[in-house]
Coordinates of C-alpha atoms in Angstrom, one line a residue:
M165 CA 253.6 107.9 1.1
N166 CA 249.9 109.1 -0.7
R167 CA 248.3 108.7 3.0
I168 CA 251.0 111.2 4.4
S169 CA 250.8 113.6 1.6
L170 CA 247.0 113.8 1.8
I171 CA 247.4 114.3 5.6
I172 CA 250.1 117.1 5.0
T173 CA 247.8 118.5 2.5
M174 CA 244.8 118.9 4.6
L175 CA 246.9 120.5 7.6
F176 CA 248.1 123.2 5.2
T177 CA 244.5 123.6 4.3
T178 CA 243.1 124.0 7.5
V179 CA 246.2 126.2 8.4
M180 CA 245.5 128.3 5.5
V181 CA 241.9 128.5 6.3
G182 CA 242.4 129.2 9.9
F183 CA 244.1 132.4 9.0
A184 CA 242.5 133.5 6.2
Q185 CA 241.7 137.6 6.0
P186 CA 244.2 138.2 9.1
S187 CA 243.2 142.0 9.3
A188 CA 239.7 140.8 9.7
V189 CA 240.9 138.6 12.6
K190 CA 242.9 141.1 14.3
K191 CA 240.1 144.0 14.1
V192 CA 237.6 141.7 15.2
A193 CA 239.3 140.0 17.8
N194 CA 240.2 143.3 19.3
S195 CA 236.6 144.1 19.8
T196 CA 235.7 140.7 21.6
F197 CA 236.0 139.9 24.9
K198 CA 235.6 137.0 27.3
L199 CA 231.9 137.0 29.1
T200 CA 231.8 135.8 32.5
T201 CA 228.4 135.9 34.8
Y202 CA 228.2 134.7 38.5
N203 CA 225.7 133.3 40.7
S204 CA 224.6 134.9 43.5
N205 CA 227.4 133.2 46.2
G206 CA 230.2 134.4 43.8
S207 CA 230.3 130.8 41.7
V208 CA 230.6 131.4 38.1
K209 CA 227.7 131.0 36.4
Y210 CA 228.6 130.8 32.7
E211 CA 231.9 131.8 30.7
G212 CA 231.4 132.8 27.0
V213 CA 232.1 135.6 24.5
G214 CA 230.6 138.9 23.4
V215 CA 231.8 141.8 21.2
Y216 CA 231.5 145.5 21.4
V217 CA 229.6 147.3 19.2
S218 CA 230.2 151.0 20.2
P219 CA 233.2 153.0 21.8
D220 CA 231.7 153.9 25.0
G221 CA 231.4 150.2 25.9
M222 CA 228.2 149.2 24.6
A223 CA 228.4 145.5 24.0
I224 CA 226.0 142.4 22.5
S225 CA 225.9 138.5 23.3
T226 CA 223.6 135.9 24.1
W227 CA 220.9 136.3 27.1
S228 CA 220.8 133.4 28.8
P229 CA 224.0 133.8 30.5
F230 CA 222.3 136.4 32.4
V231 CA 219.4 134.8 33.4
N232 CA 219.5 134.3 37.3
A233 CA 222.8 135.9 37.2
A234 CA 223.7 138.2 40.0
K235 CA 226.9 140.1 38.4
A236 CA 228.6 139.8 35.1
T237 CA 232.2 140.7 34.1
I238 CA 234.2 141.2 30.8
T239 CA 237.9 140.2 30.4
D240 CA 239.4 142.3 27.5
P241 CA 241.9 140.9 25.0
K242 CA 244.7 142.3 27.5
G243 CA 243.3 140.5 30.2
K244 CA 241.6 143.5 32.1
Q245 CA 238.5 143.1 34.0
Y246 CA 235.6 145.0 33.8
N247 CA 232.0 145.0 35.5
V248 CA 228.9 145.0 33.1
E249 CA 227.1 147.7 34.8
T250 CA 223.3 147.9 33.1
I251 CA 221.3 145.7 30.5
V252 CA 220.3 148.0 27.9
G253 CA 217.9 145.3 26.0
A254 CA 217.2 141.9 25.5
N255 CA 215.1 139.3 23.3
E256 CA 214.5 135.9 24.8
L257 CA 213.0 134.5 21.8
Y258 CA 216.1 135.1 19.8
D259 CA 218.5 134.7 23.0
V260 CA 220.2 138.0 22.6
C261 CA 221.2 140.7 24.9
K262 CA 222.5 144.3 24.8
F263 CA 224.4 145.8 27.6
R264 CA 226.8 148.3 28.8
V265 CA 230.5 147.6 30.0
A266 CA 232.2 150.2 32.4
T267 CA 235.0 150.9 30.0
S268 CA 235.6 152.5 26.5
S269 CA 236.0 150.0 23.8
K270 CA 237.1 149.1 20.1
P271 CA 233.7 148.0 18.4
A272 CA 233.4 145.8 15.5
K273 CA 231.8 147.5 12.4
I274 CA 228.5 146.1 12.0
A275 CA 227.4 145.3 8.2
D276 CA 225.2 147.3 6.7
T277 CA 223.7 144.4 4.2
P278 CA 223.5 141.1 4.9
V279 CA 225.2 138.2 3.5
S280 CA 223.7 135.7 0.9
T281 CA 222.8 132.2 0.8
G282 CA 226.3 130.3 0.0
N283 CA 228.8 133.2 0.9
E284 CA 231.7 132.6 2.8
V285 CA 231.8 133.9 6.6
W286 CA 233.9 133.7 9.8
A287 CA 233.4 133.3 13.3
V288 CA 235.7 134.6 15.8
N289 CA 236.6 132.0 18.5
D290 CA 236.9 133.0 22.1
D291 CA 240.4 132.1 22.9
R292 CA 242.1 135.0 24.3
R293 CA 245.7 134.2 23.4
K294 CA 245.3 133.0 19.7
P295 CA 242.1 134.1 18.3
K296 CA 241.4 132.9 15.3
L297 CA 238.6 132.6 12.4
M298 CA 236.5 129.6 11.9
P299 CA 235.1 129.2 8.4
F300 CA 231.5 128.8 7.4
K301 CA 229.2 128.9 4.5
V302 CA 225.8 130.3 4.9
D303 CA 223.6 127.6 4.3
R304 CA 220.4 129.6 4.1
T305 CA 218.9 132.7 5.3
E306 CA 215.5 133.8 6.9
N307 CA 214.0 137.1 7.1
F308 CA 212.2 138.1 10.3
D309 CA 210.9 141.3 11.9
K310 CA 210.7 142.7 8.2
S311 CA 214.0 143.9 8.1
F312 CA 216.6 141.7 9.5
T313 CA 218.3 138.4 8.7
Y314 CA 218.3 135.0 10.4
Y315 CA 221.5 132.8 9.1
I316 CA 221.9 129.1 9.2
V317 CA 224.8 127.6 8.9
T318 CA 226.2 123.7 9.0
T319 CA 229.3 122.5 10.9
D320 CA 230.7 119.4 12.5
D321 CA 231.6 121.0 15.6
T322 CA 229.1 123.0 17.8
S323 CA 230.9 123.4 20.6
R324 CA 231.8 126.6 22.6
I325 CA 230.1 128.5 19.6
A326 CA 227.3 130.3 21.0
G327 CA 227.8 134.1 21.2
N328 CA 230.6 134.2 19.2
P329 CA 230.7 137.0 16.3
L330 CA 230.0 135.9 12.9
I331 CA 231.7 138.5 10.3
D332 CA 231.6 138.7 6.5
E333 CA 234.9 138.9 4.2
K334 CA 235.1 142.7 5.1
G335 CA 235.7 141.7 8.7
Q336 CA 232.0 143.4 9.2
L337 CA 229.9 142.0 12.2
I338 CA 226.7 140.4 10.8
G339 CA 225.4 138.4 13.3
L340 CA 225.5 136.4 17.0
L341 CA 225.9 132.7 16.7
Q342 CA 224.0 130.6 18.8
K343 CA 223.5 126.4 19.1
S344 CA 220.2 124.9 17.5
D345 CA 218.4 121.7 18.3
A346 CA 219.9 120.2 15.1
S347 CA 223.2 118.9 16.1
N348 CA 225.0 120.0 12.8
E349 CA 223.6 123.2 12.4
I350 CA 224.4 126.9 13.8
H351 CA 222.0 129.9 13.8
A352 CA 223.1 133.5 13.7
T353 CA 220.8 136.2 14.8
D354 CA 221.3 139.8 12.5
A355 CA 223.5 141.9 14.6
R356 CA 221.8 144.8 13.6
F357 CA 218.9 143.7 15.3
V358 CA 220.6 142.9 18.3
N359 CA 222.0 146.4 18.6
G360 CA 219.0 148.1 18.1
L361 CA 217.6 146.2 21.5
K362 CA 216.5 149.0 24.0
V363 CA 214.4 149.2 26.9
D364 CA 211.6 151.9 28.0
G365 CA 210.4 152.8 31.2
M366 CA 208.1 150.0 31.9
D367 CA 210.4 147.4 31.4
I368 CA 211.6 147.7 35.1
N369 CA 208.5 145.6 35.8
N370 CA 209.1 143.3 32.5
S371 CA 209.0 139.6 34.2
L372 CA 212.1 139.3 31.3
F373 CA 214.1 141.7 33.2
R374 CA 213.2 140.5 36.5
Q375 CA 215.6 137.0 35.6
T376 CA 218.8 138.9 36.2
G377 CA 220.3 140.7 38.8
I378 CA 221.7 143.5 36.7
R379 CA 219.9 146.4 36.5
L380 CA 218.7 148.2 33.3
E381 CA 220.1 150.9 31.4
L382 CA 218.0 154.2 31.8
P383 CA 216.0 155.2 28.7
S384 CA 217.7 158.0 26.9
E385 CA 214.4 159.6 26.6
K386 CA 213.6 161.7 29.9
E387 CA 210.1 160.8 29.9
Q388 CA 210.5 157.2 29.9
A389 CA 213.6 157.3 32.1
L390 CA 211.4 159.0 34.9
I391 CA 208.9 156.1 34.5
M392 CA 211.5 153.7 35.2
L393 CA 213.0 156.0 38.2
V394 CA 209.6 155.9 39.8
L395 CA 208.9 152.3 39.3
S396 CA 212.3 151.4 40.9
G397 CA 211.5 153.5 44.1
Q398 CA 208.4 151.2 44.5
Q399 CA 210.1 148.4 44.5
A400 CA 211.9 146.5 47.5
D401 CA 215.5 147.3 46.1
S402 CA 216.4 150.3 47.9
L403 CA 220.1 149.6 46.9
R404 CA 219.5 149.4 43.3
H405 CA 216.9 152.1 43.5
S406 CA 219.9 154.5 44.4
L407 CA 221.8 153.3 41.5
Y408 CA 218.9 154.2 39.4
V409 CA 218.9 157.7 40.9
E410 CA 222.7 158.1 40.5
D411 CA 222.0 157.2 36.6
F412 CA 219.6 159.5 36.5
I413 CA 221.3 162.3 37.7
R414 CA 224.3 161.7 35.3
K415 CA 222.2 161.5 32.3
F416 CA 219.8 164.3 33.3
P417 CA 222.0 166.7 35.1
T418 CA 219.7 169.7 34.5
E419 CA 216.3 167.9 35.7
V420 CA 215.0 168.1 39.3
D421 CA 213.5 164.9 39.6
G422 CA 217.0 162.9 40.1
Y423 CA 218.0 165.4 42.6
S424 CA 214.4 165.0 44.6
A425 CA 214.9 161.3 44.5
R426 CA 218.1 161.3 46.2
A427 CA 217.1 164.2 48.9
T428 CA 213.7 162.0 49.4
E429 CA 216.2 158.8 50.0
K430 CA 218.3 160.7 52.5
V431 CA 215.1 162.2 54.3
D432 CA 213.9 158.7 54.7
R433 CA 217.7 157.7 56.2
G434 CA 217.5 160.7 58.4
D435 CA 220.1 162.6 56.7
F436 CA 218.1 165.9 56.4
D437 CA 221.7 168.0 56.0
G438 CA 222.4 165.4 53.2
A439 CA 218.8 166.3 51.5
D440 CA 219.0 170.0 52.2
K441 CA 222.3 170.1 50.2
D442 CA 221.0 168.0 47.1
L443 CA 218.0 170.3 46.9
Q444 CA 220.1 173.5 46.9
L445 CA 222.3 171.7 44.3
S446 CA 219.1 171.1 42.5
I447 CA 218.2 174.8 42.4
K448 CA 221.6 175.4 41.2
N449 CA 221.9 173.0 38.4
A450 CA 218.3 172.5 37.1
K451 CA 216.8 174.5 34.3
D452 CA 213.1 174.8 36.1
K453 CA 214.2 176.7 38.6
A454 CA 210.6 177.3 39.8
E455 CA 210.3 173.5 39.9
A456 CA 213.6 173.1 42.1
H457 CA 212.2 175.5 44.5
S458 CA 208.7 173.7 44.7
E459 CA 210.6 170.3 45.4
Y460 CA 212.3 172.1 48.0
S461 CA 208.9 173.2 49.6
R462 CA 207.5 170.0 49.4
I463 CA 210.1 167.5 50.6
M464 CA 210.6 169.9 53.6
Y465 CA 206.5 170.2 54.0
Q466 CA 206.4 166.4 53.8
K467 CA 209.1 166.1 56.5
I468 CA 207.8 168.5 58.9
I469 CA 204.1 167.0 58.7
Y470 CA 205.1 163.3 58.6
N471 CA 208.4 163.2 60.6
P472 CA 208.3 166.2 63.1
D473 CA 211.9 165.8 64.2
T474 CA 212.4 168.8 66.9
T475 CA 216.4 168.0 66.6
Y476 CA 216.5 169.3 63.1
T477 CA 215.6 172.8 63.3
A478 CA 216.9 174.1 59.9
W479 CA 213.5 173.2 57.9
T480 CA 210.4 174.9 59.3
L481 CA 206.6 175.8 57.9
D482 CA 207.9 179.3 57.2
K483 CA 211.0 178.2 55.3
A484 CA 208.8 175.8 53.0
L485 CA 206.1 178.8 52.6
D486 CA 209.2 180.9 51.6
E487 CA 210.5 178.5 48.9
T488 CA 207.0 177.7 47.2
R489 CA 206.5 181.1 47.4
K490 CA 209.5 181.8 45.2
A491 CA 208.5 178.8 42.7
Y492 CA 205.5 180.8 42.1
S493 CA 207.0 184.2 41.5
I494 CA 209.1 182.2 38.8
N495 CA 206.1 180.6 37.0
P496 CA 202.7 181.1 38.6
L497 CA 201.4 177.6 38.5
P498 CA 198.3 176.6 40.8
A499 CA 200.3 174.0 42.4
Y500 CA 202.5 176.1 43.7
K501 CA 199.4 178.3 45.2
H502 CA 198.0 175.1 46.4
R503 CA 201.2 174.0 48.5
E504 CA 201.2 177.7 50.1
A505 CA 197.7 177.3 51.2
Q506 CA 198.2 174.0 52.5
I507 CA 201.2 175.3 54.6
I508 CA 199.1 178.4 55.7
F509 CA 196.3 175.5 57.0
S510 CA 199.3 173.7 59.1
Q511 CA 200.3 176.9 60.3
K512 CA 196.6 177.1 61.7
D513 CA 195.5 180.2 59.9
Y514 CA 192.6 178.5 58.7
A515 CA 190.7 181.2 57.7
K516 CA 193.6 182.5 55.4
A517 CA 193.6 178.9 54.2
Y518 CA 190.1 178.6 53.1
D519 CA 189.8 181.9 51.3
M520 CA 193.1 180.3 48.9
F521 CA 191.5 177.3 48.6
I522 CA 188.0 178.5 47.7
A523 CA 189.8 180.9 45.2
L524 CA 191.7 177.9 43.7
A525 CA 188.3 176.1 43.6
K526 CA 187.1 179.1 41.2
A527 CA 189.5 178.6 38.5
P528 CA 189.1 176.8 35.7
Q529 CA 191.0 173.4 36.5
R530 CA 189.1 173.2 40.0
T531 CA 189.4 169.9 41.3
G532 CA 187.3 167.7 44.5
E533 CA 190.6 168.4 46.3
Y534 CA 190.3 172.1 46.8
F535 CA 186.6 171.7 48.0
F536 CA 187.6 169.3 50.2
E537 CA 190.7 171.1 52.0
A538 CA 188.2 174.1 52.1
A539 CA 185.9 172.0 54.0
Q540 CA 188.7 170.9 56.2
C541 CA 189.0 174.5 57.2
K542 CA 185.6 175.1 57.9
A543 CA 185.8 172.2 60.3
Q544 CA 188.6 173.6 62.1
L545 CA 186.8 177.1 62.3
K546 CA 183.5 175.2 64.0
A547 CA 181.2 176.3 61.2
P548 CA 177.9 174.6 60.8
N549 CA 177.7 171.3 59.7
N550 CA 175.4 172.1 56.6
E551 CA 178.2 174.6 55.2
I552 CA 181.0 171.8 55.5
I553 CA 178.6 169.2 53.8
A554 CA 178.2 172.0 51.2
L555 CA 181.5 172.0 49.9
L556 CA 182.0 168.3 50.3
D557 CA 179.0 167.9 48.0
S558 CA 181.1 170.5 45.9
A559 CA 184.3 167.9 46.1
V560 CA 182.4 165.1 44.9
A561 CA 180.5 166.6 42.1
A562 CA 184.0 168.4 40.8
C563 CA 185.4 164.5 40.2
P564 CA 185.3 163.1 36.9
Q565 CA 181.7 161.2 36.4
P566 CA 180.9 158.6 36.7
L567 CA 182.6 158.3 40.2
T568 CA 185.6 156.3 40.6
N569 CA 187.8 156.0 43.6
I570 CA 189.1 159.2 43.3
A571 CA 186.1 160.6 44.7
A572 CA 186.2 158.1 47.9
P573 CA 187.9 160.1 50.5
Y574 CA 185.4 163.1 49.6
V575 CA 182.3 160.5 49.9
L576 CA 183.4 158.8 52.9
T577 CA 184.1 162.2 54.8
R578 CA 180.6 163.5 53.8
G579 CA 179.2 160.3 55.2
E580 CA 181.0 161.0 58.5
A581 CA 179.7 164.6 58.5
Y582 CA 176.2 163.2 58.0
D583 CA 176.4 160.6 60.7
A584 CA 177.9 163.5 63.3
A585 CA 174.9 165.6 62.3
G586 CA 172.5 162.6 63.4
E587 CA 171.4 161.9 59.2
Y588 CA 171.9 158.2 59.7
K589 CA 170.4 157.3 56.2
K590 CA 172.4 159.9 54.1
A591 CA 175.6 158.8 56.0
I592 CA 174.7 155.2 55.1
A593 CA 174.0 156.1 51.8
D594 CA 177.5 157.7 51.5
Y595 CA 179.5 154.6 53.0
N596 CA 177.8 152.3 50.7
L597 CA 178.8 154.2 47.9
Y598 CA 182.4 154.4 49.3
D599 CA 182.5 150.9 49.9
T600 CA 181.4 150.3 46.2
L601 CA 183.9 153.0 44.9
M602 CA 186.6 151.1 47.0
A603 CA 185.6 147.6 45.7
G604 CA 185.1 146.4 49.1
R605 CA 188.9 147.1 50.2
G606 CA 188.2 149.5 53.0
N607 CA 189.9 149.3 56.3
D608 CA 188.6 148.1 59.5
T609 CA 187.9 151.4 60.8
F610 CA 185.7 152.0 58.1
Y611 CA 183.5 148.7 58.5
Y612 CA 183.6 149.2 62.1
T613 CA 182.4 153.3 61.4
K614 CA 179.6 151.5 59.2
F615 CA 178.6 149.1 61.8
K616 CA 177.7 151.7 64.1
C617 CA 175.8 153.7 62.1
E618 CA 173.6 150.7 60.9
V619 CA 172.9 149.9 64.4
K620 CA 171.5 153.4 65.0
L621 CA 169.2 152.4 61.8
K622 CA 168.6 149.1 63.3
Q623 CA 169.8 147.7 60.5
Y624 CA 171.0 144.6 62.4
Q625 CA 172.0 142.2 59.4
Q626 CA 174.1 144.4 57.5
A627 CA 175.7 145.6 61.2
L628 CA 176.7 142.0 62.0
N629 CA 178.2 141.6 58.3
D630 CA 180.1 144.7 58.8
I631 CA 181.8 144.3 62.3
A632 CA 182.6 140.4 61.1
H633 CA 184.2 142.2 58.2
A634 CA 186.0 144.4 60.3
A635 CA 187.1 141.5 62.7
I636 CA 188.5 139.5 59.8
L637 CA 190.8 142.8 58.8
N638 CA 191.9 143.0 62.1
P639 CA 191.5 140.0 64.1
Q640 CA 193.8 141.2 66.7
Q641 CA 191.3 143.9 68.2
P642 CA 189.0 142.5 70.7
A643 CA 186.9 145.5 70.6
Y644 CA 185.4 144.4 67.4
L645 CA 184.6 140.8 68.5
A646 CA 183.1 142.2 71.7
E647 CA 180.7 144.6 69.8
M648 CA 179.6 141.6 67.4
A649 CA 178.9 139.6 70.5
S650 CA 176.9 142.0 72.2
L651 CA 174.9 142.9 68.9
Q652 CA 174.0 138.9 68.8
L653 CA 173.0 139.2 72.2
R654 CA 170.5 142.1 71.2
V655 CA 169.2 140.2 68.6
N656 CA 168.8 136.9 70.6
R657 CA 171.2 135.0 68.6
L658 CA 172.3 133.4 71.9
D659 CA 174.5 130.6 70.4
D660 CA 176.4 133.5 68.1
A661 CA 176.8 135.5 71.0
I662 CA 178.4 132.5 73.0
R663 CA 181.0 131.6 70.4
T664 CA 182.0 135.0 69.5
A665 CA 182.9 136.0 73.1
D666 CA 184.6 133.0 73.5
L667 CA 186.6 134.0 70.5
C668 CA 187.3 137.6 71.7
I669 CA 188.5 135.9 75.2
R670 CA 190.9 133.8 73.1
V671 CA 192.3 137.2 71.1
A672 CA 192.1 139.3 74.8
P673 CA 191.8 136.7 77.7
D674 CA 191.5 140.3 80.3
E675 CA 188.5 141.5 78.1
S676 CA 185.8 141.8 80.8
D677 CA 183.4 142.7 77.8
A678 CA 183.6 139.3 76.7
Y679 CA 182.8 137.7 80.0
I680 CA 179.7 140.1 80.6
I681 CA 178.3 139.0 77.2
K682 CA 179.1 135.6 77.3
G683 CA 177.7 135.3 81.1
L684 CA 174.2 137.2 80.1
A685 CA 173.8 134.7 76.6
L686 CA 174.3 131.6 78.7
I687 CA 171.6 133.0 81.6
L688 CA 169.3 133.7 78.9
D689 CA 170.0 130.3 77.3
K690 CA 168.8 128.5 80.5
Q691 CA 172.6 127.9 81.4
K692 CA 172.4 130.2 84.7
A693 CA 175.5 128.6 86.6
E694 CA 177.7 128.9 83.9
G695 CA 176.4 132.1 83.2
L696 CA 177.1 133.1 86.9
K697 CA 181.0 131.9 86.5
C698 CA 181.3 134.4 83.5
L699 CA 180.1 137.6 85.5
G700 CA 181.9 136.7 88.6
K701 CA 185.4 136.6 86.0
A702 CA 184.4 140.0 84.7
K703 CA 184.2 141.1 88.4
Q704 CA 187.8 139.4 89.2
L705 CA 188.9 141.7 86.2
G706 CA 187.5 144.7 87.9
D707 CA 184.3 145.4 85.8
E708 CA 182.0 147.5 88.0
R709 CA 178.7 146.2 86.2
A710 CA 179.4 142.6 87.1
Q711 CA 178.1 142.4 91.0
G712 CA 174.9 144.2 90.0
L713 CA 174.2 141.6 87.5
I714 CA 175.0 138.6 89.8
D715 CA 172.7 140.1 92.1
K716 CA 169.8 140.2 89.5
Y717 CA 170.3 136.9 88.3
S718 CA 171.3 135.3 91.2
K719 CA 167.6 135.2 92.5

């Protein structure tokens, strides 16, 4: 009997503890939900619990369920399911996460003050049908991040505990439970810390958030949100970028940037009518009307210049010009006048465009770009080369000192101008400076241009280095290999010329230059019969030089 009485007493005690604080149970239970994350194939990755912390669907839980998850949903106490829309913040060290759910909610109240060691606390389990409290006592606490509390409680059962809300005697949320390495310990991170998590614009490139397929919440600060919007456009996921664009427009409906981004997306898809409607909507809604007109002009102008689609006639240079002039009439910024000059240049009124660029260059905020574009006008007007070079000198001089890659295009263009004028030493000086400013990252065309100038100066070793660089950058261009082999033949590096010609032939079997060069190299290397065969192949390919060379070397 004593044993039976003891069992009954223990059961009664368990029931009383389990149903202690009934109002708190109901209140916090209504704020909790089942969290489910999914793999990319749709299979369930994780099932756990989370808790709402604000009435607009903001919630907190552990971070690990979201790692490598493609999607997440929550199921509320009534059995309704909603998508997790965005990640608002996360901390990998404490394994906590804040996110937004696509619904309104009844939030738990977060306690303002922590619970001390020895006090009783309760965890709400994740049983949707019979939510109840699991009682614990705070074994010890630790402070972190200056003002937050980390709780350690002991228990005999740590199963199905991670993410469960921990509440105090008032039914207020004090933390989120987590498993620990110790078998009989449970830890809890301060709910105030989790609720304070947020992201900034650069976090879109943070490796932590790249671990989940759920996009980030746009920051509430416009500048940070704009950074995130811009960076998302640089990533490969165009669908996710579209969601960021829509988020930005919803959050900042009077800002131009969202409409501009959406219009740009539509232009890229060829939906010019849709882009036009977005840009006109921007003019209607944006608080900065000048910038809205300017963006209309910019996107229209770039489409006309870089994507000339003659079937879409609603956008013209005249209309782009009108929009930038409207922007300038509202707010006379040099940037708007600059675009006006660029459009006039595209309309081939080079004299007028030149006057506008020079006027801009005389302003206090002068930049190298103004002088550079003025030089382009002079080139179109067939001005003397010294006038063009003088403007390019001014473009380089207007750049920040010491020179950086900002000055690189101006230096290269000046080098090409010197090259065209026959001033090869000055041209090479600029080509070398350009190469330095670009840290050796020029394209194959640049190194080919530099090679030709070096040949004129008889700088043969440098020329061979640069034509080899061009060939490496574009190995499918046989002309580079043919030029390299030709110079090797010229400086009597016969073995190199033969090998390079063979490489050219492998890339382009019908390249007659390669057979001519190889044939001459073989003949000079005392391999006359083989050389004549190569010249014969060039003749078969229709090279008119071949017969004369065969006649010359057959004797």
